[in-house]
Amino acid sequence: MTSSLTTPDTAPAGNLTIRLVAPEEFDEAGRVTAEAYRQSYNGLTEGYLASLADVAGRVAQGEVWVAVDGDAIVGTVWVPRPGERLSPLAQDGELDFRQLAVAPAARGRGVGAALTRHVIALARERGARRVVMNSGPEMLGAHALYLKLGFRRLTEREHPVEVEPGRFLDLRAFALDL
């Protein structure tokens, strides 16, 4: 599945294509993901940033989709393969996604919304009844986007999550019923 979206605020060409990452793009997609998280979260260790940059490792466990504007990767998102889960947050009939990232230079251009809509379309195509994800407490812009797209908080599934040894985040859980 590849989507081609025309978004008026996306410069220069106005076309954003979302497709599976190609092996020769793993390094660039990983750099975009790590840089997006570095800009959004304080105090991430080099080990955690390296795990975010490990696209080959994520592809071994699921699918990494990229948003491409021209020749540039401007965003990424990780979803499970059909019938699988990425995290304990997801229950039967739910599709979870992780590590949605938008290159800092591309923020505010609709990339995050396009990637989220793509995940929703994948979930529908795969027969899921709900899309779920976690988001860090300081990601207020992302939370606003998810709520605008119809997600709601799943407070009953929120609890501290160990994102790396000894580092816990009080992640927010969100869901969109399909």
Short mmCIF file of C-alpha atoms in Angstrom, two decimals:
data_model
loop_
_atom_site.label_atom_id
_atom_site.label_comp_id
_atom_site.label_asym_id
_atom_site.label_seq_id
_atom_site.Cartn_x
_atom_site.Cartn_y
_atom_site.Cartn_z
CA MET A 1 0.00 0.00 0.00
CA THR A 2 1.39 3.37 -1.00
CA SER A 3 -0.48 6.59 -0.53
CA SER A 4 0.14 9.79 -2.35
CA LEU A 5 -1.32 12.77 -0.60
CA THR A 6 -1.42 16.33 -1.80
CA THR A 7 -1.07 18.72 1.07
CA PRO A 8 -1.12 22.43 0.31
CA ASP A 9 1.32 23.32 3.09
CA THR A 10 3.95 20.78 2.03
CA ALA A 11 6.72 22.52 0.15
CA PRO A 12 8.09 22.52 -2.45
CA ALA A 13 6.18 20.09 -4.64
CA GLY A 14 3.13 19.64 -2.44
CA ASN A 15 3.16 15.87 -2.76
CA LEU A 16 3.76 13.57 0.15
CA THR A 17 4.14 9.87 -0.56
CA ILE A 18 3.84 7.29 2.20
CA ARG A 19 5.38 3.91 1.52
CA LEU A 20 7.38 1.14 3.11
CA VAL A 21 11.00 2.06 3.75
CA ALA A 22 13.55 0.60 1.32
CA PRO A 23 16.67 -1.11 2.72
CA GLU A 24 18.93 1.57 1.26
CA GLU A 25 16.92 4.16 3.25
CA PHE A 26 17.28 2.52 6.67
CA ASP A 27 20.09 4.86 7.79
CA GLU A 28 18.29 8.04 6.70
CA ALA A 29 14.95 6.94 8.16
CA GLY A 30 16.72 6.10 11.41
CA ARG A 31 18.45 9.47 11.47
CA VAL A 32 15.11 11.25 10.95
CA THR A 33 13.47 9.25 13.76
CA ALA A 34 16.30 9.79 16.24
CA GLU A 35 16.56 13.50 15.43
CA ALA A 36 12.80 13.99 15.85
CA TYR A 37 12.91 12.37 19.29
CA ARG A 38 16.08 14.28 20.26
CA GLN A 39 14.19 17.53 19.48
CA SER A 40 11.10 16.46 21.44
CA TYR A 41 12.47 14.75 24.55
CA ASN A 42 15.12 15.92 26.97
CA GLY A 43 17.75 13.61 28.41
CA LEU A 44 17.58 10.69 25.97
CA THR A 45 20.66 8.51 26.20
CA GLU A 46 22.84 7.67 23.23
CA GLY A 47 21.73 4.03 23.65
CA TYR A 48 18.06 4.93 23.34
CA LEU A 49 18.73 7.23 20.37
CA ALA A 50 20.65 4.37 18.72
CA SER A 51 17.63 2.09 19.23
CA LEU A 52 15.40 4.71 17.57
CA ALA A 53 17.81 4.84 14.64
CA ASP A 54 17.79 1.04 14.25
CA VAL A 55 15.34 0.78 11.37
CA ALA A 56 16.66 -2.65 10.37
CA GLY A 57 15.79 -3.92 13.86
CA ARG A 58 12.28 -2.46 13.63
CA VAL A 59 11.75 -3.93 10.14
CA ALA A 60 12.70 -7.33 11.57
CA GLN A 61 9.75 -6.93 13.99
CA GLY A 62 7.22 -5.04 11.88
CA GLU A 63 6.82 -2.49 9.11
CA VAL A 64 8.43 0.94 8.93
CA TRP A 65 6.57 3.38 6.71
CA VAL A 66 8.16 6.61 5.51
CA ALA A 67 6.67 9.90 4.40
CA VAL A 68 8.67 11.20 1.47
CA ASP A 69 8.55 14.72 0.03
CA GLY A 70 10.49 14.74 -3.23
CA ASP A 71 13.62 12.77 -2.39
CA ALA A 72 13.58 13.58 1.32
CA ILE A 73 12.30 11.34 4.10
CA VAL A 74 10.33 13.73 6.30
CA GLY A 75 8.63 11.27 8.64
CA THR A 76 8.43 7.67 9.79
CA VAL A 77 6.07 5.39 11.68
CA TRP A 78 6.38 1.79 12.87
CA VAL A 79 3.41 -0.62 12.70
CA PRO A 80 3.14 -4.36 13.25
CA ARG A 81 2.73 -6.87 10.48
CA PRO A 82 -0.88 -8.03 9.96
CA GLY A 83 -2.08 -10.06 12.94
CA GLU A 84 0.83 -9.01 15.19
CA ARG A 85 1.41 -6.38 17.90
CA LEU A 86 4.31 -4.12 18.72
CA SER A 87 3.51 -3.52 22.37
CA PRO A 88 1.50 -4.87 25.28
CA LEU A 89 -0.81 -1.84 24.90
CA ALA A 90 -2.58 -3.49 21.94
CA GLN A 91 -5.27 -6.06 22.59
CA ASP A 92 -7.07 -8.44 20.23
CA GLY A 93 -8.59 -6.56 17.30
CA GLU A 94 -6.38 -3.51 17.78
CA LEU A 95 -3.54 -2.18 15.66
CA ASP A 96 -0.84 -0.32 17.57
CA PHE A 97 1.80 1.99 16.20
CA ARG A 98 4.97 3.39 17.63
CA GLN A 99 7.67 5.92 17.00
CA LEU A 100 5.77 8.25 14.72
CA ALA A 101 8.39 10.87 13.97
CA VAL A 102 8.48 14.00 11.82
CA ALA A 103 11.74 15.64 10.82
CA PRO A 104 12.07 18.89 12.78
CA ALA A 105 12.36 20.92 9.55
CA ALA A 106 9.08 19.40 8.26
CA ARG A 107 6.94 19.99 11.34
CA GLY A 108 3.74 21.97 10.92
CA ARG A 109 3.26 20.76 7.34
CA GLY A 110 0.78 17.94 7.95
CA VAL A 111 3.28 15.07 7.88
CA GLY A 112 2.26 13.71 11.30
CA ALA A 113 -1.43 13.85 10.35
CA ALA A 114 -0.75 12.10 7.04
CA LEU A 115 1.20 9.31 8.73
CA THR A 116 -1.52 8.89 11.36
CA ARG A 117 -4.23 8.73 8.68
CA HIS A 118 -2.13 6.14 6.86
CA VAL A 119 -2.01 3.99 10.01
CA ILE A 120 -5.79 4.33 10.36
CA ALA A 121 -6.23 3.22 6.74
CA LEU A 122 -3.94 0.21 7.35
CA ALA A 123 -5.98 -0.72 10.42
CA ARG A 124 -9.24 -0.59 8.46
CA GLU A 125 -7.72 -2.58 5.61
CA ARG A 126 -6.58 -5.23 8.11
CA GLY A 127 -9.96 -5.44 9.83
CA ALA A 128 -8.91 -3.89 13.15
CA ARG A 129 -11.64 -2.43 15.33
CA ARG A 130 -9.37 0.12 17.01
CA VAL A 131 -6.02 1.91 16.64
CA VAL A 132 -3.98 2.46 19.81
CA MET A 133 -0.71 4.13 20.71
CA ASN A 134 1.31 5.61 23.55
CA SER A 135 2.68 9.14 23.56
CA GLY A 136 5.04 10.89 25.93
CA PRO A 137 3.55 13.34 28.43
CA GLU A 138 5.37 16.35 26.95
CA MET A 139 4.23 15.69 23.37
CA LEU A 140 1.34 18.14 23.61
CA GLY A 141 1.33 18.93 19.88
CA ALA A 142 1.01 15.22 19.08
CA HIS A 143 -1.76 14.83 21.66
CA ALA A 144 -3.67 17.72 20.06
CA LEU A 145 -3.27 16.10 16.63
CA TYR A 146 -4.53 12.72 17.85
CA LEU A 147 -7.54 14.29 19.57
CA LYS A 148 -8.31 16.34 16.42
CA LEU A 149 -8.27 13.11 14.40
CA GLY A 150 -10.82 11.52 16.77
CA PHE A 151 -8.62 9.61 19.20
CA ARG A 152 -9.51 9.58 22.88
CA ARG A 153 -7.43 8.94 25.97
CA LEU A 154 -7.35 5.38 27.33
CA THR A 155 -6.45 6.30 30.91
CA GLU A 156 -7.23 2.78 32.13
CA ARG A 157 -4.21 1.54 30.13
CA GLU A 158 -1.78 4.20 31.29
CA HIS A 159 1.10 3.31 33.56
CA PRO A 160 4.83 4.03 33.71
CA VAL A 161 6.71 2.27 30.90
CA GLU A 162 10.41 1.45 31.03
CA VAL A 163 11.72 2.89 27.75
CA GLU A 164 15.30 1.87 28.54
CA PRO A 165 16.91 0.28 31.59
CA GLY A 166 16.09 2.44 34.60
CA ARG A 167 14.27 5.16 32.60
CA PHE A 168 10.50 5.23 33.00
CA LEU A 169 8.01 7.51 31.26
CA ASP A 170 4.39 8.06 32.24
CA LEU A 171 3.11 7.50 28.71
CA ARG A 172 -0.36 8.58 27.66
CA ALA A 173 -2.50 5.98 25.88
CA PHE A 174 -4.78 6.96 23.00
CA ALA A 175 -7.34 5.02 20.96
CA LEU A 176 -9.45 5.53 17.87
CA ASP A 177 -12.42 3.23 17.44
CA LEU A 178 -12.96 2.34 13.79
#
